[in-house]
Amino acid sequence: MKNPLTRLLGLILASVLAASVSYGQEVRATVTGQVSDPSGSPIPGAVITLTDVSRNASVSTESNATGLFVVPNLQPGEYLLTAEVDGFKRFLRENIILEAQDRTRIDIEMELGQVSESVTVTESVSPLQTETASRSQVINNEIITNVPTQGRNPFQLAWAAPGVVKRGSWRYLRSFDRAGMSNFSVNGGRNKENEVLIDGISNVRGNRDVIQSPTMETVQEFKVVTNMFDAQYGRTGGGVVTIVTRGGGNQFHGNLFEYFQAEELNANQFELNSNGTEKPPMNINTYGFTASGPVVIPKVFNGKNKLFWLLSYEAMRQRSADPGVATFPLQEWRGGDFSTLYQADGSPVTIYDPLTTQADGTRTAFANNVIPTARLNPIAVKALAFMPAPNAPGNNA
């Protein structure tokens, strides 16, 4: 009998070898720039380091012969940039905020001195994107978690971007109402002709509906691209919505929440008030939790600065009547009496006997527009019994 560990390793190896390649759009950011001395001459060989503040993870590169440098594949978040080279003071820049798909340029002017000395720049980096032609609106996590939304659906915040117009009803916008969250157009484009990405993976079905809505707490930011976008996108005639999900950090965080709606706190619906119908029961509870932090196994593994986790759960319990307006036959019609059935112009609707014929092609009408009880189909009569009786006046034309 084979060792269980050997069998497990074999299964993992088979899974890796059988895996296929899946392509997605890039959501990470890039920082570019040029390192120069006080005279403006480029400085080659400078070591550029970008450090993710929340994770304390660093990425380094060197400037080339013309002083240029590129640091790609940076997760959105807050960064600290340092530059070091012999004969110059250490350069440090704080408060660098990178958003999804940013291509930010930061030029560095080094000052003569010792590496042990440093020059610190605390000024925020300009949000103006000079390295790309795309124009977009970014909605960050602070807004996402604090602005009230219907049904805790984060897509409602994407609709607030310039050029985005919500189409269809605003009634059903819960996190599982796919059609409700998919109906929007960008800059006059066709409804639902948009691409929606979650961490670079397409989140759109074949019918152009959004597949899944992440919970509010797991969304780090929304980015809505509304103009002519990069060649990395395709198959859409509208805009592009990019969702970047949050990850854990070096600190443990968690929260519990519950939102509720009760009939005592809600107003009656307009269509119910208009015909005097009482307010129906309405009780909705939305609850869940979010927790995150580094992976730590005491005495085995310390994942600080290395490996992180985030877990989020949300559920909804709805106990309510969902009133609507529908048309049902009057009680006398169910018994075959159509003497009260009229056309739009007020003339009666004539009911003909299908078992009669005339030379001119017409059939004989039932007397007084009443179908004899013996002629009623017993199966149809039983089926009509399952239909609710009308409880409000309507137009029978």
mmCIF file of C-alpha atoms in Angstrom:
data_model
loop_
_atom_site.group_PDB
_atom_site.id
_atom_site.type_symbol
_atom_site.label_atom_id
_atom_site.label_comp_id
_atom_site.label_asym_id
_atom_site.label_seq_id
_atom_site.Cartn_x
_atom_site.Cartn_y
_atom_site.Cartn_z
ATOM 1 C CA MET A 1 0.000 0.000 0.000
ATOM 2 C CA LYS A 2 1.384 3.383 -1.001
ATOM 3 C CA ASN A 3 2.276 5.985 1.582
ATOM 4 C CA PRO A 4 -0.608 8.531 1.924
ATOM 5 C CA LEU A 5 1.855 11.405 1.563
ATOM 6 C CA THR A 6 3.139 9.952 -1.710
ATOM 7 C CA ARG A 7 -0.402 9.654 -3.017
ATOM 8 C CA LEU A 8 -1.149 13.253 -2.016
ATOM 9 C CA LEU A 9 1.974 14.567 -3.737
ATOM 10 C CA GLY A 10 1.061 12.586 -6.839
ATOM 11 C CA LEU A 11 -2.421 14.111 -6.878
ATOM 12 C CA ILE A 12 -1.013 17.638 -6.516
ATOM 13 C CA LEU A 13 1.496 17.017 -9.314
ATOM 14 C CA ALA A 14 -1.232 15.671 -11.607
ATOM 15 C CA SER A 15 -3.405 18.711 -10.897
ATOM 16 C CA VAL A 16 -0.557 21.083 -11.743
ATOM 17 C CA LEU A 17 0.328 19.281 -14.961
ATOM 18 C CA ALA A 18 -3.318 19.160 -16.072
ATOM 19 C CA ALA A 19 -3.982 22.824 -15.349
ATOM 20 C CA SER A 20 -4.697 25.103 -18.276
ATOM 21 C CA VAL A 21 -3.660 28.703 -18.776
ATOM 22 C CA SER A 22 -6.240 31.386 -17.932
ATOM 23 C CA TYR A 23 -5.675 34.958 -19.053
ATOM 24 C CA GLY A 24 -7.027 38.001 -17.260
ATOM 25 C CA GLN A 25 -6.647 41.760 -17.340
ATOM 26 C CA GLU A 26 -3.994 43.257 -15.058
ATOM 27 C CA VAL A 27 -5.316 45.208 -12.075
ATOM 28 C CA ARG A 28 -2.002 45.912 -10.377
ATOM 29 C CA ALA A 29 -0.247 49.273 -10.561
ATOM 30 C CA THR A 30 3.091 50.402 -12.001
ATOM 31 C CA VAL A 31 5.487 53.125 -10.853
ATOM 32 C CA THR A 32 7.901 54.684 -13.344
ATOM 33 C CA GLY A 33 10.287 57.607 -13.177
ATOM 34 C CA GLN A 34 13.800 58.923 -13.657
ATOM 35 C CA VAL A 35 16.609 59.412 -11.140
ATOM 36 C CA SER A 36 18.765 62.523 -11.666
ATOM 37 C CA ASP A 37 21.295 64.701 -9.833
ATOM 38 C CA PRO A 38 20.794 68.424 -9.019
ATOM 39 C CA SER A 39 22.014 69.376 -12.499
ATOM 40 C CA GLY A 40 19.437 67.147 -14.175
ATOM 41 C CA SER A 41 21.898 64.494 -15.352
ATOM 42 C CA PRO A 42 20.610 60.911 -15.075
ATOM 43 C CA ILE A 43 21.953 58.649 -12.344
ATOM 44 C CA PRO A 44 22.336 54.973 -13.314
ATOM 45 C CA GLY A 45 22.474 52.150 -10.789
ATOM 46 C CA ALA A 46 20.284 53.777 -8.138
ATOM 47 C CA VAL A 47 18.403 51.191 -6.059
ATOM 48 C CA ILE A 48 14.675 51.998 -5.988
ATOM 49 C CA THR A 49 12.572 50.251 -3.338
ATOM 50 C CA LEU A 50 8.802 50.410 -2.932
ATOM 51 C CA THR A 51 7.344 49.094 0.341
ATOM 52 C CA ASP A 52 3.683 48.210 0.903
ATOM 53 C CA VAL A 53 2.886 49.911 4.219
ATOM 54 C CA SER A 54 0.150 47.501 5.349
ATOM 55 C CA ARG A 55 2.086 44.329 4.533
ATOM 56 C CA ASN A 56 5.675 45.591 4.919
ATOM 57 C CA ALA A 57 6.475 43.841 1.623
ATOM 58 C CA SER A 58 9.161 45.438 -0.563
ATOM 59 C CA VAL A 59 10.031 45.364 -4.264
ATOM 60 C CA SER A 60 13.337 46.744 -5.577
ATOM 61 C CA THR A 61 14.823 47.637 -8.941
ATOM 62 C CA GLU A 62 17.711 49.702 -10.332
ATOM 63 C CA SER A 63 17.715 52.696 -12.635
ATOM 64 C CA ASN A 64 19.196 52.047 -16.073
ATOM 65 C CA ALA A 65 21.893 53.946 -17.954
ATOM 66 C CA THR A 66 19.518 56.849 -18.600
ATOM 67 C CA GLY A 67 18.276 56.924 -15.000
ATOM 68 C CA LEU A 68 14.892 55.418 -15.848
ATOM 69 C CA PHE A 69 13.222 52.777 -13.693
ATOM 70 C CA VAL A 70 9.995 50.751 -13.760
ATOM 71 C CA VAL A 71 8.414 48.883 -10.835
ATOM 72 C CA PRO A 72 5.415 46.831 -12.075
ATOM 73 C CA ASN A 73 2.905 44.466 -10.456
ATOM 74 C CA LEU A 74 2.163 46.526 -7.338
ATOM 75 C CA GLN A 75 -1.001 45.757 -5.403
ATOM 76 C CA PRO A 76 -3.183 48.850 -4.882
ATOM 77 C CA GLY A 77 -2.543 50.501 -1.538
ATOM 78 C CA GLU A 78 -0.211 52.902 0.304
ATOM 79 C CA TYR A 79 3.517 52.741 -0.444
ATOM 80 C CA LEU A 80 6.843 54.150 0.735
ATOM 81 C CA LEU A 81 9.557 54.813 -1.892
ATOM 82 C CA THR A 82 13.291 54.978 -1.216
ATOM 83 C CA ALA A 83 16.246 55.563 -3.556
ATOM 84 C CA GLU A 84 19.901 54.954 -2.674
ATOM 85 C CA VAL A 85 23.165 55.388 -4.576
ATOM 86 C CA ASP A 86 26.736 56.103 -3.463
ATOM 87 C CA GLY A 87 27.632 59.783 -3.187
ATOM 88 C CA PHE A 88 24.046 60.945 -2.656
ATOM 89 C CA LYS A 89 21.720 61.302 0.296
ATOM 90 C CA ARG A 90 19.089 58.625 0.736
ATOM 91 C CA PHE A 91 15.806 59.716 -0.876
ATOM 92 C CA LEU A 92 12.530 58.827 0.855
ATOM 93 C CA ARG A 93 8.990 59.614 -0.285
ATOM 94 C CA GLU A 94 5.892 58.820 1.765
ATOM 95 C CA ASN A 95 2.131 58.829 1.192
ATOM 96 C CA ILE A 96 2.192 57.199 -2.236
ATOM 97 C CA ILE A 97 -1.337 55.929 -2.909
ATOM 98 C CA LEU A 98 -1.637 53.509 -5.827
ATOM 99 C CA GLU A 99 -5.008 52.561 -7.250
ATOM 100 C CA ALA A 100 -6.024 49.784 -9.607
ATOM 101 C CA GLN A 101 -4.189 49.873 -12.955
ATOM 102 C CA ASP A 102 -2.403 53.126 -12.096
ATOM 103 C CA ARG A 103 0.717 53.983 -14.041
ATOM 104 C CA THR A 104 2.250 56.617 -11.798
ATOM 105 C CA ARG A 105 5.374 58.605 -12.633
ATOM 106 C CA ILE A 106 7.642 59.690 -9.766
ATOM 107 C CA ASP A 107 10.826 61.498 -10.767
ATOM 108 C CA ILE A 108 13.601 61.550 -8.156
ATOM 109 C CA GLU A 109 16.166 64.317 -7.731
ATOM 110 C CA MET A 110 19.034 63.134 -5.529
ATOM 111 C CA GLU A 111 21.066 65.515 -3.350
ATOM 112 C CA LEU A 112 24.830 65.234 -2.904
ATOM 113 C CA GLY A 113 25.860 63.787 0.449
ATOM 114 C CA GLN A 114 26.285 60.568 2.385
ATOM 115 C CA VAL A 115 23.906 57.631 2.137
ATOM 116 C CA SER A 116 23.537 57.827 5.924
ATOM 117 C CA GLU A 117 21.825 61.181 5.409
ATOM 118 C CA SER A 118 18.328 61.303 3.980
ATOM 119 C CA VAL A 119 15.873 63.604 2.261
ATOM 120 C CA THR A 120 12.206 62.925 3.066
ATOM 121 C CA VAL A 121 9.336 64.068 0.847
ATOM 122 C CA THR A 122 5.878 63.836 2.430
ATOM 123 C CA GLU A 123 3.912 65.514 -0.358
ATOM 124 C CA SER A 124 1.277 63.244 -1.861
ATOM 125 C CA VAL A 125 1.767 62.016 -5.409
ATOM 126 C CA SER A 126 -0.432 63.788 -7.935
ATOM 127 C CA PRO A 127 -3.410 61.614 -8.951
ATOM 128 C CA LEU A 128 -3.099 62.894 -12.533
ATOM 129 C CA GLN A 129 -2.270 59.958 -14.786
ATOM 130 C CA THR A 130 0.226 61.218 -17.364
ATOM 131 C CA GLU A 131 1.414 57.784 -18.496
ATOM 132 C CA THR A 132 -1.915 56.532 -19.892
ATOM 133 C CA ALA A 133 -4.761 57.941 -21.993
ATOM 134 C CA SER A 134 -7.499 56.153 -20.048
ATOM 135 C CA ARG A 135 -9.850 58.286 -17.986
ATOM 136 C CA SER A 136 -11.578 56.767 -15.005
ATOM 137 C CA GLN A 137 -13.290 57.294 -11.664
ATOM 138 C CA VAL A 138 -11.971 55.474 -8.585
ATOM 139 C CA ILE A 139 -14.220 54.792 -5.585
ATOM 140 C CA ASN A 140 -12.174 53.730 -2.576
ATOM 141 C CA ASN A 141 -12.968 51.475 0.366
ATOM 142 C CA GLU A 142 -13.764 54.341 2.745
ATOM 143 C CA ILE A 143 -16.610 55.480 0.499
ATOM 144 C CA ILE A 144 -17.738 51.917 -0.215
ATOM 145 C CA THR A 145 -18.110 51.021 3.462
ATOM 146 C CA ASN A 146 -19.655 54.304 4.650
ATOM 147 C CA VAL A 147 -22.087 55.382 1.935
ATOM 148 C CA PRO A 148 -25.561 53.807 2.390
ATOM 149 C CA THR A 149 -26.632 51.480 -0.419
ATOM 150 C CA GLN A 150 -29.805 49.560 -1.136
ATOM 151 C CA GLY A 151 -29.333 45.875 -0.402
ATOM 152 C CA ARG A 152 -25.614 46.401 0.387
ATOM 153 C CA ASN A 153 -24.862 46.218 -3.323
ATOM 154 C CA PRO A 154 -21.500 47.885 -4.091
ATOM 155 C CA PHE A 155 -22.384 48.304 -7.776
ATOM 156 C CA GLN A 156 -24.599 51.249 -6.867
ATOM 157 C CA LEU A 157 -21.437 53.249 -6.139
ATOM 158 C CA ALA A 158 -20.056 52.489 -9.593
ATOM 159 C CA TRP A 159 -23.177 54.077 -11.062
ATOM 160 C CA ALA A 160 -22.178 57.358 -9.391
ATOM 161 C CA ALA A 161 -19.194 57.746 -11.737
ATOM 162 C CA PRO A 162 -19.456 60.456 -14.430
ATOM 163 C CA GLY A 163 -21.083 59.179 -17.612
ATOM 164 C CA VAL A 164 -22.676 56.121 -15.969
ATOM 165 C CA VAL A 165 -26.483 55.878 -16.105
ATOM 166 C CA LYS A 166 -28.549 53.257 -14.270
ATOM 167 C CA ARG A 167 -31.177 51.596 -16.452
ATOM 168 C CA GLY A 168 -34.296 49.739 -15.400
ATOM 169 C CA SER A 169 -35.831 49.442 -11.959
ATOM 170 C CA TRP A 170 -34.137 50.461 -8.716
ATOM 171 C CA ARG A 171 -36.315 48.086 -6.716
ATOM 172 C CA TYR A 172 -34.368 44.843 -6.778
ATOM 173 C CA LEU A 173 -30.725 45.621 -6.059
ATOM 174 C CA ARG A 174 -29.826 42.960 -3.522
ATOM 175 C CA SER A 175 -26.432 41.299 -3.833
ATOM 176 C CA PHE A 176 -27.983 38.349 -5.709
ATOM 177 C CA ASP A 177 -30.177 40.367 -8.106
ATOM 178 C CA ARG A 178 -27.941 39.957 -11.148
ATOM 179 C CA ALA A 179 -30.201 41.719 -13.636
ATOM 180 C CA GLY A 180 -30.649 44.727 -11.358
ATOM 181 C CA MET A 181 -26.930 45.328 -10.928
ATOM 182 C CA SER A 182 -26.168 44.738 -14.627
ATOM 183 C CA ASN A 183 -28.513 47.353 -16.090
ATOM 184 C CA PHE A 184 -26.357 50.416 -16.680
ATOM 185 C CA SER A 185 -24.813 52.191 -19.647
ATOM 186 C CA VAL A 186 -21.655 54.278 -19.992
ATOM 187 C CA ASN A 187 -21.425 57.493 -22.000
ATOM 188 C CA GLY A 188 -24.482 56.699 -24.100
ATOM 189 C CA GLY A 189 -23.454 53.114 -24.852
ATOM 190 C CA ARG A 190 -25.912 50.256 -24.998
ATOM 191 C CA ASN A 191 -27.348 48.916 -21.775
ATOM 192 C CA LYS A 192 -25.383 46.001 -20.251
ATOM 193 C CA GLU A 193 -22.649 46.261 -22.906
ATOM 194 C CA ASN A 194 -19.946 46.641 -20.258
ATOM 195 C CA GLU A 195 -17.063 44.594 -18.945
ATOM 196 C CA VAL A 196 -16.916 43.896 -15.213
ATOM 197 C CA LEU A 197 -13.694 42.501 -13.749
ATOM 198 C CA ILE A 198 -12.936 41.137 -10.285
ATOM 199 C CA ASP A 199 -9.177 41.134 -9.704
ATOM 200 C CA GLY A 200 -8.696 40.995 -13.477
ATOM 201 C CA ILE A 201 -11.080 38.073 -14.107
ATOM 202 C CA SER A 202 -14.211 38.659 -16.197
ATOM 203 C CA ASN A 203 -17.365 38.693 -14.063
ATOM 204 C CA VAL A 204 -19.896 38.753 -16.918
ATOM 205 C CA ARG A 205 -22.048 35.908 -18.241
ATOM 206 C CA GLY A 206 -22.960 35.234 -21.853
ATOM 207 C CA ASN A 207 -26.187 37.219 -21.513
ATOM 208 C CA ARG A 208 -24.140 40.212 -20.253
ATOM 209 C CA ASP A 209 -25.384 39.886 -16.664
ATOM 210 C CA VAL A 210 -22.944 40.266 -13.793
ATOM 211 C CA ILE A 211 -22.131 36.853 -12.299
ATOM 212 C CA GLN A 212 -21.351 37.754 -8.706
ATOM 213 C CA SER A 213 -21.360 40.757 -6.397
ATOM 214 C CA PRO A 214 -18.661 40.733 -3.696
ATOM 215 C CA THR A 215 -19.543 41.786 -0.165
ATOM 216 C CA MET A 216 -18.985 45.436 0.697
ATOM 217 C CA GLU A 217 -16.214 44.684 3.210
ATOM 218 C CA THR A 218 -14.112 42.731 0.696
ATOM 219 C CA VAL A 219 -14.007 45.491 -1.931
ATOM 220 C CA GLN A 220 -10.915 47.671 -1.730
ATOM 221 C CA GLU A 221 -11.897 49.903 -4.620
ATOM 222 C CA PHE A 222 -13.961 50.297 -7.774
ATOM 223 C CA LYS A 223 -12.484 51.739 -10.935
ATOM 224 C CA VAL A 224 -14.838 52.773 -13.738
ATOM 225 C CA VAL A 225 -13.139 53.432 -17.089
ATOM 226 C CA THR A 226 -15.460 55.510 -19.251
ATOM 227 C CA ASN A 227 -13.420 56.626 -22.270
ATOM 228 C CA MET A 228 -11.504 54.790 -24.988
ATOM 229 C CA PHE A 229 -9.698 52.156 -22.962
ATOM 230 C CA ASP A 230 -6.494 50.145 -23.369
ATOM 231 C CA ALA A 231 -6.103 47.248 -25.775
ATOM 232 C CA GLN A 232 -6.077 44.802 -22.846
ATOM 233 C CA TYR A 233 -9.866 45.069 -22.710
ATOM 234 C CA GLY A 234 -12.230 43.670 -25.298
ATOM 235 C CA ARG A 235 -15.712 42.424 -26.226
ATOM 236 C CA THR A 236 -17.473 45.488 -24.884
ATOM 237 C CA GLY A 237 -19.001 48.571 -26.435
ATOM 238 C CA GLY A 238 -19.486 50.382 -23.133
ATOM 239 C CA GLY A 239 -17.242 50.939 -20.145
ATOM 240 C CA VAL A 240 -15.083 48.798 -17.904
ATOM 241 C CA VAL A 241 -15.685 48.329 -14.176
ATOM 242 C CA THR A 242 -12.707 46.912 -12.295
ATOM 243 C CA ILE A 243 -13.187 45.627 -8.752
ATOM 244 C CA VAL A 244 -10.126 45.086 -6.575
ATOM 245 C CA THR A 245 -10.704 42.926 -3.513
ATOM 246 C CA ARG A 246 -9.012 43.467 -0.179
ATOM 247 C CA GLY A 247 -6.395 41.232 1.362
ATOM 248 C CA GLY A 248 -5.074 40.741 4.857
ATOM 249 C CA GLY A 249 -2.210 42.665 6.439
ATOM 250 C CA ASN A 250 0.222 42.398 9.316
ATOM 251 C CA GLN A 251 -2.451 43.396 11.837
ATOM 252 C CA PHE A 252 -5.467 41.306 12.777
ATOM 253 C CA HIS A 253 -8.779 43.009 12.018
ATOM 254 C CA GLY A 254 -12.391 41.927 12.245
ATOM 255 C CA ASN A 255 -15.937 43.206 12.387
ATOM 256 C CA LEU A 256 -19.483 41.952 12.886
ATOM 257 C CA PHE A 257 -22.512 43.640 11.366
ATOM 258 C CA GLU A 258 -26.253 43.401 11.023
ATOM 259 C CA TYR A 259 -28.665 45.594 9.101
ATOM 260 C CA PHE A 260 -32.396 45.152 9.441
ATOM 261 C CA GLN A 261 -35.643 46.421 7.982
ATOM 262 C CA ALA A 262 -38.936 46.106 9.841
ATOM 263 C CA GLU A 263 -42.449 46.905 8.728
ATOM 264 C CA GLU A 264 -42.798 49.343 11.636
ATOM 265 C CA LEU A 265 -39.991 51.459 10.140
ATOM 266 C CA ASN A 266 -41.010 51.282 6.471
ATOM 267 C CA ALA A 267 -43.586 53.272 4.544
ATOM 268 C CA ASN A 268 -46.229 51.565 2.457
ATOM 269 C CA GLN A 269 -45.692 51.254 -1.286
ATOM 270 C CA PHE A 270 -47.270 53.822 -3.579
ATOM 271 C CA GLU A 271 -49.334 51.330 -5.579
ATOM 272 C CA LEU A 272 -50.741 49.862 -2.365
ATOM 273 C CA ASN A 273 -51.609 53.243 -0.889
ATOM 274 C CA SER A 274 -53.375 54.201 -4.109
ATOM 275 C CA ASN A 275 -55.966 51.432 -3.751
ATOM 276 C CA GLY A 276 -56.182 51.391 0.050
ATOM 277 C CA THR A 277 -54.270 48.156 0.610
ATOM 278 C CA GLU A 278 -52.648 47.834 4.011
ATOM 279 C CA LYS A 279 -48.891 47.697 4.414
ATOM 280 C CA PRO A 280 -47.698 44.072 4.069
ATOM 281 C CA PRO A 281 -45.240 42.371 6.460
ATOM 282 C CA MET A 282 -41.603 43.299 5.820
ATOM 283 C CA ASN A 283 -38.714 41.920 7.864
ATOM 284 C CA ILE A 284 -35.214 41.715 6.388
ATOM 285 C CA ASN A 285 -32.028 40.850 8.277
ATOM 286 C CA THR A 286 -28.627 41.159 6.599
ATOM 287 C CA TYR A 287 -25.726 40.052 8.767
ATOM 288 C CA GLY A 288 -22.191 38.756 8.563
ATOM 289 C CA PHE A 289 -18.570 39.242 9.534
ATOM 290 C CA THR A 290 -15.132 39.970 8.097
ATOM 291 C CA ALA A 291 -11.774 38.938 9.567
ATOM 292 C CA SER A 292 -8.226 39.295 8.244
ATOM 293 C CA GLY A 293 -4.593 39.148 9.275
ATOM 294 C CA PRO A 294 -1.304 37.322 8.740
ATOM 295 C CA VAL A 295 -1.093 33.528 8.655
ATOM 296 C CA VAL A 296 0.372 32.559 12.030
ATOM 297 C CA ILE A 297 0.757 28.992 13.314
ATOM 298 C CA PRO A 298 2.317 29.181 16.785
ATOM 299 C CA LYS A 299 5.788 27.575 16.946
ATOM 300 C CA VAL A 300 5.406 26.454 13.321
ATOM 301 C CA PHE A 301 5.031 29.411 10.941
ATOM 302 C CA ASN A 302 4.953 33.206 11.209
ATOM 303 C CA GLY A 303 3.444 34.722 8.084
ATOM 304 C CA LYS A 304 3.949 38.394 8.985
ATOM 305 C CA ASN A 305 5.344 40.274 5.981
ATOM 306 C CA LYS A 306 4.826 37.079 3.943
ATOM 307 C CA LEU A 307 1.416 35.414 3.901
ATOM 308 C CA PHE A 308 -2.014 36.890 4.690
ATOM 309 C CA TRP A 309 -5.667 35.873 4.790
ATOM 310 C CA LEU A 310 -9.117 37.458 4.683
ATOM 311 C CA LEU A 311 -12.463 35.779 5.360
ATOM 312 C CA SER A 312 -15.842 37.393 4.768
ATOM 313 C CA TYR A 313 -19.381 36.051 5.171
ATOM 314 C CA GLU A 314 -22.729 37.703 4.519
ATOM 315 C CA ALA A 315 -26.270 36.313 4.663
ATOM 316 C CA MET A 316 -29.749 37.718 4.198
ATOM 317 C CA ARG A 317 -33.040 36.503 5.629
ATOM 318 C CA GLN A 318 -36.165 38.053 4.136
ATOM 319 C CA ARG A 319 -39.604 37.369 5.580
ATOM 320 C CA SER A 320 -42.003 39.546 3.699
ATOM 321 C CA ALA A 321 -44.855 39.657 1.255
ATOM 322 C CA ASP A 322 -43.938 41.032 -2.133
ATOM 323 C CA PRO A 323 -47.146 42.579 -3.460
ATOM 324 C CA GLY A 324 -47.747 43.000 -7.142
ATOM 325 C CA VAL A 325 -50.505 43.850 -9.571
ATOM 326 C CA ALA A 326 -51.883 41.155 -11.877
ATOM 327 C CA THR A 327 -55.088 40.603 -13.824
ATOM 328 C CA PHE A 328 -57.443 37.737 -12.934
ATOM 329 C CA PRO A 329 -60.877 36.833 -14.360
ATOM 330 C CA LEU A 330 -63.999 37.943 -12.518
ATOM 331 C CA GLN A 331 -65.985 35.307 -10.666
ATOM 332 C CA GLU A 332 -68.846 35.362 -13.192
ATOM 333 C CA TRP A 333 -66.395 34.849 -16.059
ATOM 334 C CA ARG A 334 -65.097 31.704 -14.364
ATOM 335 C CA GLY A 335 -68.661 30.356 -14.465
ATOM 336 C CA GLY A 336 -69.040 31.131 -18.183
ATOM 337 C CA ASP A 337 -70.981 34.420 -17.852
ATOM 338 C CA PHE A 338 -69.258 36.992 -20.110
ATOM 339 C CA SER A 339 -72.154 39.431 -20.258
ATOM 340 C CA THR A 340 -69.966 42.018 -18.481
ATOM 341 C CA LEU A 341 -67.010 41.692 -20.856
ATOM 342 C CA TYR A 342 -66.618 44.739 -23.108
ATOM 343 C CA GLN A 343 -64.294 46.069 -25.779
ATOM 344 C CA ALA A 344 -62.295 49.246 -25.228
ATOM 345 C CA ASP A 345 -64.998 51.238 -27.066
ATOM 346 C CA GLY A 346 -67.723 49.908 -24.736
ATOM 347 C CA SER A 347 -69.223 47.365 -27.134
ATOM 348 C CA PRO A 348 -69.687 43.813 -25.790
ATOM 349 C CA VAL A 349 -67.229 41.054 -26.643
ATOM 350 C CA THR A 350 -69.247 38.361 -28.428
ATOM 351 C CA ILE A 351 -68.582 34.756 -27.367
ATOM 352 C CA TYR A 352 -69.260 32.271 -30.184
ATOM 353 C CA ASP A 353 -70.139 28.584 -29.888
ATOM 354 C CA PRO A 354 -67.175 26.696 -31.444
ATOM 355 C CA LEU A 355 -69.418 23.717 -32.291
ATOM 356 C CA THR A 356 -71.664 25.669 -34.681
ATOM 357 C CA THR A 357 -71.126 26.776 -38.270
ATOM 358 C CA GLN A 358 -72.890 29.085 -40.731
ATOM 359 C CA ALA A 359 -72.737 29.369 -44.492
ATOM 360 C CA ASP A 360 -71.055 32.757 -44.255
ATOM 361 C CA GLY A 361 -68.220 31.331 -42.114
ATOM 362 C CA THR A 362 -69.323 32.788 -38.790
ATOM 363 C CA ARG A 363 -70.519 30.799 -35.803
ATOM 364 C CA THR A 364 -73.556 31.141 -33.598
ATOM 365 C CA ALA A 365 -73.123 33.352 -30.538
ATOM 366 C CA PHE A 366 -74.028 32.072 -27.093
ATOM 367 C CA ALA A 367 -77.267 33.560 -25.815
ATOM 368 C CA ASN A 368 -76.586 36.615 -23.636
ATOM 369 C CA ASN A 369 -72.859 35.827 -23.886
ATOM 370 C CA VAL A 370 -73.247 33.038 -21.315
ATOM 371 C CA ILE A 371 -71.649 29.629 -21.880
ATOM 372 C CA PRO A 372 -73.897 26.843 -20.531
ATOM 373 C CA THR A 373 -72.500 25.119 -17.454
ATOM 374 C CA ALA A 374 -72.658 21.749 -19.204
ATOM 375 C CA ARG A 375 -70.304 23.064 -21.886
ATOM 376 C CA LEU A 376 -67.563 24.114 -19.446
ATOM 377 C CA ASN A 377 -64.444 21.949 -19.413
ATOM 378 C CA PRO A 378 -64.205 20.344 -15.935
ATOM 379 C CA ILE A 379 -60.397 20.447 -15.992
ATOM 380 C CA ALA A 380 -60.420 24.167 -16.771
ATOM 381 C CA VAL A 381 -62.939 24.790 -13.988
ATOM 382 C CA LYS A 382 -60.678 23.054 -11.456
ATOM 383 C CA ALA A 383 -57.619 24.931 -12.732
ATOM 384 C CA LEU A 384 -59.430 28.269 -12.325
ATOM 385 C CA ALA A 385 -60.055 27.423 -8.674
ATOM 386 C CA PHE A 386 -56.329 27.829 -8.018
ATOM 387 C CA MET A 387 -56.388 31.430 -9.256
ATOM 388 C CA PRO A 388 -56.943 34.064 -6.563
ATOM 389 C CA ALA A 389 -60.078 36.130 -6.761
ATOM 390 C CA PRO A 390 -59.702 39.817 -7.703
ATOM 391 C CA ASN A 391 -59.456 42.076 -4.647
ATOM 392 C CA ALA A 392 -59.424 45.453 -6.377
ATOM 393 C CA PRO A 393 -61.419 47.018 -9.203
ATOM 394 C CA GLY A 394 -59.878 47.032 -12.636
ATOM 395 C CA ASN A 395 -60.553 47.786 -16.272
ATOM 396 C CA ASN A 396 -62.299 44.873 -17.959
ATOM 397 C CA ALA A 397 -61.879 46.308 -21.442
#
